[in-house]
Tab-separated table of C-alpha atoms in Angstrom:
chain	number	residue	atom	x	y	z
A	1	MET	CA	-5.078	-43.186	-0.344
A	2	ALA	CA	-3.481	-43.152	2.981
A	3	PRO	CA	-5.171	-40.922	5.759
A	4	MET	CA	-3.599	-37.644	6.236
A	5	THR	CA	-1.272	-37.437	9.176
A	6	SER	CA	-2.234	-34.765	11.910
A	7	PHE	CA	-0.806	-33.335	14.846
A	8	ALA	CA	-3.041	-35.532	17.002
A	9	ASP	CA	-1.130	-38.420	15.635
A	10	LEU	CA	2.329	-36.889	16.387
A	11	THR	CA	1.904	-35.227	19.728
A	12	THR	CA	1.911	-36.511	23.442
A	13	ILE	CA	-1.435	-34.839	24.097
A	14	ALA	CA	-2.961	-36.226	21.022
A	15	VAL	CA	-4.684	-33.176	19.736
A	16	GLY	CA	-4.247	-30.928	16.667
A	17	GLY	CA	-5.448	-30.670	13.038
A	18	PRO	CA	-4.413	-32.438	9.748
A	19	ILE	CA	-1.174	-31.709	8.116
A	20	ALA	CA	-0.861	-30.699	4.493
A	21	ARG	CA	2.553	-32.118	4.130
A	22	PHE	CA	4.488	-34.412	6.587
A	23	VAL	CA	8.117	-35.434	5.621
A	24	GLU	CA	10.671	-37.456	7.479
A	25	PRO	CA	14.236	-36.883	5.896
A	26	THR	CA	16.621	-39.729	6.572
A	27	SER	CA	19.850	-37.660	5.752
A	28	ARG	CA	21.427	-34.409	6.906
A	29	VAL	CA	21.104	-33.075	3.278
A	30	GLY	CA	17.357	-34.129	3.338
A	31	VAL	CA	16.627	-32.207	6.452
A	32	ILE	CA	18.166	-29.023	5.142
A	33	GLU	CA	16.450	-29.488	1.629
A	34	ALA	CA	12.996	-30.023	3.319
A	35	VAL	CA	13.400	-26.825	5.335
A	36	GLU	CA	14.727	-24.902	2.417
A	37	ASP	CA	11.864	-26.130	0.258
A	38	ALA	CA	9.266	-24.807	2.555
A	39	ASP	CA	11.130	-21.582	3.211
A	40	SER	CA	11.582	-20.882	-0.479
A	41	LYS	CA	8.004	-21.389	-1.240
A	42	GLY	CA	6.750	-19.295	1.777
A	43	LEU	CA	5.022	-22.139	3.476
A	44	PRO	CA	4.508	-22.447	7.196
A	45	LEU	CA	6.939	-24.681	8.529
A	46	CYS	CA	6.920	-26.840	11.752
A	47	VAL	CA	10.165	-28.953	12.693
A	48	ILE	CA	8.757	-31.426	15.136
A	49	GLY	CA	10.722	-33.682	17.447
A	50	GLY	CA	8.710	-35.980	19.716
A	51	GLY	CA	5.636	-33.868	19.888
A	52	SER	CA	5.836	-33.403	23.528
A	53	ASN	CA	6.075	-29.528	23.804
A	54	LEU	CA	3.503	-28.646	21.313
A	55	LEU	CA	-0.302	-27.670	21.287
A	56	VAL	CA	-1.575	-27.098	17.827
A	57	ALA	CA	-4.997	-25.893	16.844
A	58	ASP	CA	-7.655	-28.130	15.388
A	59	GLU	CA	-7.767	-26.455	12.010
A	60	PRO	CA	-5.809	-27.794	9.159
A	61	PHE	CA	-2.132	-26.949	9.102
A	62	ASP	CA	-1.553	-25.657	5.338
A	63	GLY	CA	2.255	-26.072	5.551
A	64	VAL	CA	5.238	-28.469	6.020
A	65	VAL	CA	5.818	-30.575	9.099
A	66	VAL	CA	9.467	-31.981	9.085
A	67	ARG	CA	10.417	-34.816	11.487
A	68	ASP	CA	14.076	-35.636	11.361
A	69	ALA	CA	14.378	-39.434	10.904
A	70	ARG	CA	18.134	-39.575	11.790
A	71	ARG	CA	18.759	-41.218	15.141
A	72	LEU	CA	22.551	-42.176	15.244
A	73	ILE	CA	24.659	-41.734	18.338
A	74	THR	CA	28.409	-41.812	17.993
A	75	VAL	CA	31.324	-41.630	20.474
A	76	PRO	CA	34.226	-39.986	18.769
A	77	ASP	CA	36.282	-40.326	22.047
A	78	GLU	CA	37.353	-43.417	23.851
A	79	ALA	CA	34.555	-44.361	26.223
A	80	ALA	CA	36.743	-45.444	28.709
A	81	PRO	CA	39.287	-43.311	30.835
A	82	VAL	CA	42.519	-42.612	28.784
A	83	GLU	CA	46.061	-42.567	30.155
A	84	GLY	CA	46.550	-39.304	32.107
A	85	GLY	CA	43.149	-39.520	33.682
A	86	GLU	CA	41.257	-37.561	31.189
A	87	ARG	CA	37.674	-38.417	31.877
A	88	ILE	CA	35.581	-36.089	29.469
A	89	VAL	CA	34.028	-38.130	26.648
A	90	HIS	CA	32.272	-36.433	23.713
A	91	VAL	CA	29.067	-38.087	22.390
A	92	ASN	CA	27.348	-36.658	19.241
A	93	ALA	CA	23.692	-37.380	18.714
A	94	GLU	CA	21.679	-36.568	15.548
A	95	ALA	CA	18.622	-34.249	16.081
A	96	GLY	CA	15.920	-36.963	15.707
A	97	CYS	CA	17.340	-39.193	18.250
A	98	ASN	CA	14.800	-39.876	21.026
A	99	TRP	CA	16.013	-38.020	24.178
A	100	ASP	CA	15.477	-40.928	26.402
A	101	ASP	CA	17.095	-43.385	24.164
A	102	PHE	CA	20.200	-41.042	24.362
A	103	VAL	CA	20.069	-40.891	28.122
A	104	ALA	CA	19.903	-44.831	28.298
A	105	PHE	CA	22.890	-44.972	25.971
A	106	THR	CA	25.177	-42.764	28.008
A	107	VAL	CA	24.257	-44.572	31.241
A	108	GLU	CA	24.785	-47.953	29.551
A	109	ILE	CA	28.435	-46.958	28.467
A	110	GLY	CA	29.180	-45.538	32.008
A	111	LEU	CA	28.995	-41.814	31.418
A	112	GLU	CA	27.672	-39.235	33.978
A	113	GLY	CA	25.878	-35.832	33.104
A	114	VAL	CA	22.252	-36.340	31.802
A	115	GLU	CA	20.946	-39.316	34.000
A	116	GLY	CA	18.901	-36.814	35.940
A	117	LEU	CA	17.011	-35.909	32.645
A	118	SER	CA	15.794	-39.383	32.285
A	119	GLY	CA	12.124	-39.939	31.056
A	120	ILE	CA	11.688	-36.599	29.454
A	121	PRO	CA	9.777	-37.088	26.026
A	122	GLY	CA	11.093	-35.559	23.105
A	123	THR	CA	14.328	-35.615	20.887
A	124	VAL	CA	17.934	-34.545	21.310
A	125	GLY	CA	17.265	-31.668	18.887
A	126	ALA	CA	14.349	-30.284	20.896
A	127	SER	CA	16.239	-30.669	24.093
A	128	VAL	CA	18.653	-27.738	23.344
A	129	VAL	CA	15.997	-25.679	21.901
A	130	GLN	CA	14.089	-25.807	25.257
A	131	ASN	CA	17.052	-26.444	27.562
A	132	ILE	CA	15.278	-29.146	29.230
A	133	GLY	CA	15.927	-29.581	33.007
A	134	ALA	CA	14.958	-31.858	35.865
A	135	TYR	CA	16.026	-33.102	39.231
A	136	GLY	CA	19.155	-30.849	39.579
A	137	GLN	CA	20.398	-31.040	35.876
A	138	GLU	CA	19.935	-29.093	32.802
A	139	VAL	CA	20.874	-30.156	29.279
A	140	ALA	CA	22.840	-26.850	29.031
A	141	THR	CA	25.578	-28.023	31.594
A	142	SER	CA	26.388	-30.993	29.164
A	143	VAL	CA	26.336	-29.460	25.874
A	144	GLU	CA	29.665	-28.817	24.104
A	145	SER	CA	28.226	-27.441	20.699
A	146	VAL	CA	25.257	-27.532	18.546
A	147	GLU	CA	25.291	-27.906	14.728
A	148	VAL	CA	22.319	-26.010	13.025
A	149	TRP	CA	20.962	-24.959	9.692
A	150	ASP	CA	20.633	-21.097	9.700
A	151	ARG	CA	17.396	-20.355	7.845
A	152	GLN	CA	18.389	-16.740	7.509
A	153	THR	CA	21.829	-17.101	6.112
A	154	LYS	CA	21.270	-20.283	4.349
A	155	GLN	CA	24.432	-21.918	6.030
A	156	THR	CA	25.219	-24.578	8.492
A	157	LYS	CA	26.917	-23.435	11.859
A	158	ASP	CA	28.350	-24.933	14.823
A	159	ILE	CA	27.425	-23.009	17.766
A	160	PRO	CA	29.473	-23.317	21.064
A	161	ALA	CA	27.473	-23.798	24.310
A	162	CYS	CA	28.747	-20.477	25.439
A	163	GLU	CA	27.042	-18.744	22.574
A	164	MET	CA	23.625	-20.728	22.927
A	165	GLY	CA	22.108	-18.301	25.374
A	166	PHE	CA	20.972	-20.912	27.696
A	167	GLY	CA	18.606	-19.966	30.454
A	168	TYR	CA	15.719	-21.379	32.307
A	169	ARG	CA	13.707	-23.226	29.641
A	170	MET	CA	15.453	-20.866	26.993
A	171	SER	CA	17.865	-20.622	24.456
A	172	MET	CA	18.872	-18.368	21.591
A	173	LEU	CA	17.057	-20.982	19.294
A	174	LYS	CA	13.906	-20.596	21.226
A	175	ALA	CA	14.297	-16.845	21.642
A	176	SER	CA	14.402	-16.419	17.756
A	177	MET	CA	10.675	-17.615	17.665
A	178	TYR	CA	9.276	-15.004	20.078
A	179	ALA	CA	8.951	-11.187	19.965
A	180	ALA	CA	7.754	-11.290	23.615
A	181	PRO	CA	6.599	-14.052	26.003
A	182	ALA	CA	4.125	-16.185	24.252
A	183	VAL	CA	4.043	-13.776	21.215
A	184	PRO	CA	5.138	-15.327	18.104
A	185	ALA	CA	7.973	-13.628	16.186
A	186	GLU	CA	6.987	-12.493	12.647
A	187	ALA	CA	9.860	-14.125	10.794
A	188	PHE	CA	10.444	-17.537	12.687
A	189	PHE	CA	7.610	-19.311	14.096
A	190	PRO	CA	6.656	-22.072	14.951
A	191	THR	CA	10.366	-23.026	13.906
A	192	PRO	CA	13.306	-21.263	15.260
A	193	ARG	CA	15.927	-19.498	12.815
A	194	TYR	CA	18.304	-22.157	13.608
A	195	VAL	CA	17.166	-25.798	12.862
A	196	VAL	CA	19.144	-28.356	14.932
A	197	LEU	CA	21.013	-30.868	13.015
A	198	SER	CA	23.084	-32.562	15.717
A	199	VAL	CA	24.324	-31.954	19.158
A	200	THR	CA	27.733	-32.777	20.818
A	201	PHE	CA	27.933	-33.295	24.411
A	202	ALA	CA	30.683	-33.326	26.861
A	203	LEU	CA	30.107	-36.101	29.485
A	204	ARG	CA	32.215	-37.549	32.190
A	205	HIS	CA	33.287	-41.108	32.400
A	206	SER	CA	31.946	-42.205	35.830
A	207	PRO	CA	29.803	-45.051	37.074
A	208	THR	CA	28.150	-42.604	39.648
A	209	GLY	CA	26.436	-39.244	39.460
A	210	THR	CA	25.403	-36.648	42.137
A	211	VAL	CA	22.050	-36.598	43.435
A	212	GLY	CA	21.283	-33.051	43.063
A	213	TYR	CA	17.567	-32.617	44.021
A	214	GLY	CA	15.709	-33.240	47.337
A	215	GLN	CA	12.886	-35.212	45.978
A	216	LEU	CA	15.227	-37.564	44.319
A	217	ALA	CA	17.421	-37.956	47.196
A	218	LYS	CA	14.421	-38.919	49.323
A	219	ALA	CA	13.398	-41.762	46.866
A	220	LEU	CA	16.849	-42.923	46.990
A	221	GLY	CA	17.324	-42.582	50.674
A	222	VAL	CA	20.338	-40.516	50.525
A	223	GLU	CA	21.279	-36.704	51.047
A	224	VAL	CA	21.423	-34.115	48.375
A	225	GLY	CA	24.811	-34.062	47.011
A	226	ASP	CA	25.648	-37.692	47.836
A	227	ARG	CA	27.002	-39.775	44.717
A	228	MET	CA	24.928	-42.860	43.490
A	229	GLU	CA	25.420	-45.277	40.495
A	230	THR	CA	23.949	-43.436	37.434
A	231	GLY	CA	21.783	-46.433	36.683
A	232	ALA	CA	20.089	-46.127	40.099
A	233	ILE	CA	19.527	-42.352	39.692
A	234	ARG	CA	18.042	-43.024	36.212
A	235	SER	CA	15.581	-45.600	37.677
A	236	ALA	CA	14.750	-43.408	40.599
A	237	VAL	CA	14.014	-40.506	38.287
A	238	LEU	CA	11.695	-42.634	36.199
A	239	LYS	CA	9.712	-43.751	39.267
A	240	VAL	CA	9.430	-40.182	40.644
A	241	ARG	CA	8.342	-38.978	37.288
A	242	ALA	CA	5.761	-41.896	37.034
A	243	ALA	CA	4.381	-41.183	40.439
A	244	LYS	CA	3.663	-37.440	39.263
A	245	GLY	CA	2.104	-38.431	36.097
A	246	MET	CA	5.053	-37.021	34.108
A	247	LEU	CA	5.935	-39.794	31.826
A	248	GLU	CA	4.458	-40.011	28.242
A	249	ASP	CA	2.218	-42.807	27.244
A	250	ALA	CA	4.429	-45.607	26.021
A	251	GLY	CA	1.604	-47.079	24.129
A	252	ARG	CA	1.862	-44.183	21.483
A	253	TYR	CA	5.001	-45.935	19.985
A	254	ALA	CA	2.544	-48.595	18.838
A	255	GLN	CA	0.869	-46.175	16.573
A	256	PRO	CA	2.023	-46.051	12.852
A	257	ALA	CA	2.739	-42.324	12.893
A	258	MET	CA	5.417	-43.027	15.881
A	259	ALA	CA	6.952	-46.237	14.259
A	260	GLY	CA	10.678	-46.360	14.551
A	261	THR	CA	10.902	-43.121	16.585
A	262	LYS	CA	12.111	-44.896	19.743
A	263	ARG	CA	14.406	-47.894	20.161
A	264	ALA	CA	12.520	-51.098	20.745
A	265	GLU	CA	14.291	-52.026	23.824
A	266	GLN	CA	13.508	-48.934	25.447
A	267	ILE	CA	9.776	-49.099	24.390
A	268	ALA	CA	9.699	-52.437	26.255
A	269	VAL	CA	11.188	-51.083	29.304
A	270	ALA	CA	8.659	-48.067	29.331
A	271	VAL	CA	5.607	-50.444	28.721
A	272	LYS	CA	6.812	-52.650	31.463
A	273	ALA	CA	7.008	-49.664	33.948
A	274	GLN	CA	3.747	-48.280	32.757
A	275	SER	CA	2.136	-51.540	33.316
A	276	ALA	CA	3.429	-52.054	36.736
A	277	GLN	CA	2.337	-48.571	37.696
A	278	SER	CA	-1.077	-49.133	36.231
A	279	GLY	CA	-1.624	-52.155	38.297
A	280	SER	CA	-0.862	-50.508	41.596
A	281	ARG	CA	-3.398	-49.035	43.911
A	282	SER	CA	-2.183	-45.596	43.242
A	283	ALA	CA	-2.320	-45.979	39.588
A	284	GLN	CA	-2.669	-42.798	37.478
A	285	PRO	CA	-5.739	-42.836	34.849
A	286	ASP	CA	-4.452	-43.417	31.308
A	287	TYR	CA	-5.470	-39.969	30.404
A	288	ASP	CA	-2.982	-38.407	32.742
A	289	ARG	CA	-0.203	-39.496	30.351
A	290	ARG	CA	-1.800	-37.597	27.475
A	291	SER	CA	-0.271	-34.206	28.218
A	292	CYS	CA	2.453	-31.605	27.100
A	293	GLY	CA	4.208	-32.333	30.440
A	294	SER	CA	4.646	-29.164	32.543
A	295	PHE	CA	2.409	-26.682	30.725
A	296	PHE	CA	3.248	-23.386	32.368
A	297	MET	CA	6.774	-22.152	33.058
A	298	ASN	CA	7.776	-21.072	36.628
A	299	PRO	CA	7.435	-17.423	36.841
A	300	ILE	CA	10.568	-15.413	37.237
A	301	LEU	CA	9.605	-12.050	38.973
A	302	THR	CA	11.296	-9.017	40.221
A	303	PRO	CA	12.000	-8.806	43.930
A	304	GLU	CA	9.231	-6.190	44.190
A	305	ALA	CA	6.488	-8.378	42.526
A	306	ALA	CA	7.543	-11.385	44.520
A	307	ALA	CA	7.107	-9.496	47.782
A	308	VAL	CA	3.520	-9.147	46.954
A	309	LEU	CA	2.992	-12.941	46.972
A	310	PRO	CA	1.714	-14.795	50.303
A	311	GLU	CA	4.506	-15.326	52.689
A	312	ASP	CA	4.291	-19.274	52.097
A	313	ALA	CA	4.794	-18.882	48.357
A	314	PRO	CA	8.031	-20.613	47.092
A	315	ARG	CA	10.904	-18.326	46.400
A	316	PHE	CA	14.210	-18.949	44.781
A	317	ASP	CA	16.756	-16.246	44.046
A	318	VAL	CA	17.806	-16.091	40.337
A	319	VAL	CA	19.782	-13.919	38.069
A	320	LEU	CA	17.822	-12.190	35.380
A	321	PRO	CA	19.147	-11.958	31.673
A	322	ASP	CA	20.248	-8.314	32.047
A	323	GLY	CA	22.201	-9.262	35.277
A	324	SER	CA	19.731	-7.960	37.916
A	325	ALA	CA	18.294	-10.026	40.638
A	326	GLY	CA	15.103	-11.978	40.325
A	327	VAL	CA	12.863	-14.311	42.111
A	328	LYS	CA	11.490	-17.620	40.744
A	329	THR	CA	8.387	-18.991	42.130
A	330	SER	CA	6.312	-22.254	41.549
A	331	ALA	CA	3.627	-22.219	38.819
A	332	ALA	CA	2.214	-25.420	40.379
A	333	TRP	CA	1.885	-23.728	43.863
A	334	LEU	CA	0.152	-20.610	42.227
A	335	ILE	CA	-2.200	-22.954	40.314
A	336	ASP	CA	-3.176	-24.928	43.423
A	337	HIS	CA	-3.466	-21.896	45.701
A	338	ALA	CA	-5.619	-20.144	43.045
A	339	GLY	CA	-8.201	-22.907	43.580
A	340	PHE	CA	-7.324	-25.269	40.647
A	341	HIS	CA	-7.130	-28.724	42.351
A	342	LYS	CA	-5.769	-31.935	40.796
A	343	GLY	CA	-8.249	-33.165	38.279
A	344	PHE	CA	-9.910	-29.954	37.723
A	345	ARG	CA	-12.165	-29.462	34.782
A	346	ILE	CA	-14.144	-26.393	33.767
A	347	ASP	CA	-17.271	-28.517	33.820
A	348	PRO	CA	-17.960	-32.090	34.674
A	349	GLU	CA	-18.273	-33.044	30.791
A	350	SER	CA	-14.974	-31.267	29.765
A	351	LYS	CA	-12.645	-33.524	27.820
A	352	ALA	CA	-9.517	-31.628	29.099
A	353	GLY	CA	-8.530	-31.492	32.684
A	354	LEU	CA	-5.659	-31.056	35.033
A	355	SER	CA	-3.721	-34.162	35.856
A	356	SER	CA	-5.006	-36.127	38.818
A	357	LEU	CA	-1.305	-36.141	40.070
A	358	HIS	CA	0.119	-32.877	39.306
A	359	THR	CA	-1.616	-29.528	38.747
A	360	LEU	CA	0.999	-28.411	36.218
A	361	ALA	CA	-0.002	-30.869	33.557
A	362	LEU	CA	-3.054	-30.264	31.271
A	363	THR	CA	-4.418	-33.541	29.948
A	364	ASN	CA	-6.476	-34.924	27.309
A	365	ARG	CA	-8.998	-37.068	29.001
A	366	GLY	CA	-10.050	-38.697	25.752
A	367	GLY	CA	-11.484	-36.980	22.576
A	368	ALA	CA	-10.334	-33.567	23.546
A	369	ALA	CA	-9.807	-31.000	20.908
A	370	ALA	CA	-6.964	-28.357	21.033
A	371	ALA	CA	-9.651	-25.758	21.721
A	372	ASP	CA	-10.677	-27.822	24.910
A	373	VAL	CA	-7.054	-27.621	26.152
A	374	ALA	CA	-6.657	-23.944	25.414
A	375	ALA	CA	-10.016	-23.095	27.341
A	376	LEU	CA	-8.595	-24.870	30.256
A	377	ALA	CA	-5.373	-23.180	29.978
A	378	LYS	CA	-7.001	-19.798	29.802
A	379	ALA	CA	-9.219	-20.465	32.882
A	380	VAL	CA	-6.002	-21.315	34.660
A	381	GLN	CA	-4.163	-18.340	33.511
A	382	ASP	CA	-7.105	-16.022	34.328
A	383	GLY	CA	-7.526	-17.644	37.840
A	384	VAL	CA	-3.965	-17.159	38.749
A	385	GLU	CA	-3.685	-13.622	37.458
A	386	ALA	CA	-6.945	-12.612	39.334
A	387	ARG	CA	-5.600	-14.230	42.544
A	388	PHE	CA	-1.891	-13.293	42.469
A	389	GLY	CA	-1.385	-10.578	39.580
A	390	VAL	CA	0.996	-13.271	37.833
A	391	ARG	CA	0.311	-14.157	34.214
A	392	LEU	CA	1.502	-17.764	33.535
A	393	VAL	CA	3.323	-18.424	30.281
A	394	PRO	CA	2.871	-21.635	28.290
A	395	GLU	CA	5.978	-23.703	28.152
A	396	PRO	CA	4.946	-25.620	25.123
A	397	VAL	CA	4.974	-23.976	21.599
A	398	VAL	CA	1.505	-23.005	20.823
A	399	VAL	CA	0.486	-22.881	17.263
A	400	GLY	CA	-2.809	-21.174	16.057
A	401	LEU	CA	-4.032	-20.577	19.528
A	402	ASN	CA	-3.714	-17.409	21.543
A	403	LEU	CA	-2.579	-18.102	25.067
A	404	ARG	CA	-0.884	-14.879	26.033
């Protein structure tokens, strides 16, 4: 009998317990049926993407895990500019499509809009749940509509971008899972009420894109706001992410549980880049790649709470969901200034530690259990709260563990 699939097999941090039933539907109807079957039986349901934003307990998951095996990308419009100068091109991707495969595809056919989001692990479906963002771009700015299965009404629905409730690492899909920050909702957790089936993007036909972030501009030797070839922006983003330890381990796609989830040519590119970086003097240890990426969200505070922070703490003005003024600060800055250095471990024998390159990533140094990662996260949360009065909120979906 084949060994039982576990979350350790499916997640980028490589921890988590065995799964009672793991299914990979290959059709739109199959996805809906798998979700409906679990819901009708009252079974715990986890719809998983690339496993990059997920931390699951070590105990067995006595429910159903669904991973969409559909990865088709289609371009219903003309990919080239049409008569009259219309430059908007619509691209549809099925939810199971690897996100970086999608970015590479759009750059290759000359489209602008998501090149700054290169190298983010996960899937197209997960991208809109989380509203992924990096280097001056957010997925929200390129989404036209999202096709979902509504688990409550038992119907499919097309949600326009204006109704998606996009915010910083937030959407109405993600919001349906939580009663409060890091507090799971009673009805829909760890899978949102709305299960993504496909996403339609509105991108722009252009060989160049805007460099919208200082660190990226420095890597390219240009100014913020300058325009560069989208391929050059993508390459620079991948290099910057690699230097910060924020690329997943490309070797995971050689594992049986990950077979077929990423295009072979893009795996080859990732493996080559990883090998080159591993051979450099500043090479990151292999364990730095076994993480959930950024583990904590940047806190958004009231102006009064932000005023209590040290004078040199980063501050960025934002608008809160209710329309009032807020201030975003840096979780990485808070962690570092609370005394948690790069490579920090609770004790020298701990199998979980902060990345050697970025304090915002919690890593599996080899053989770590979910409990080890959770203990490290708790230590960081408690330390930051004691020093600054701010409770950090996990960015990943945390299942079976309490990290409030």
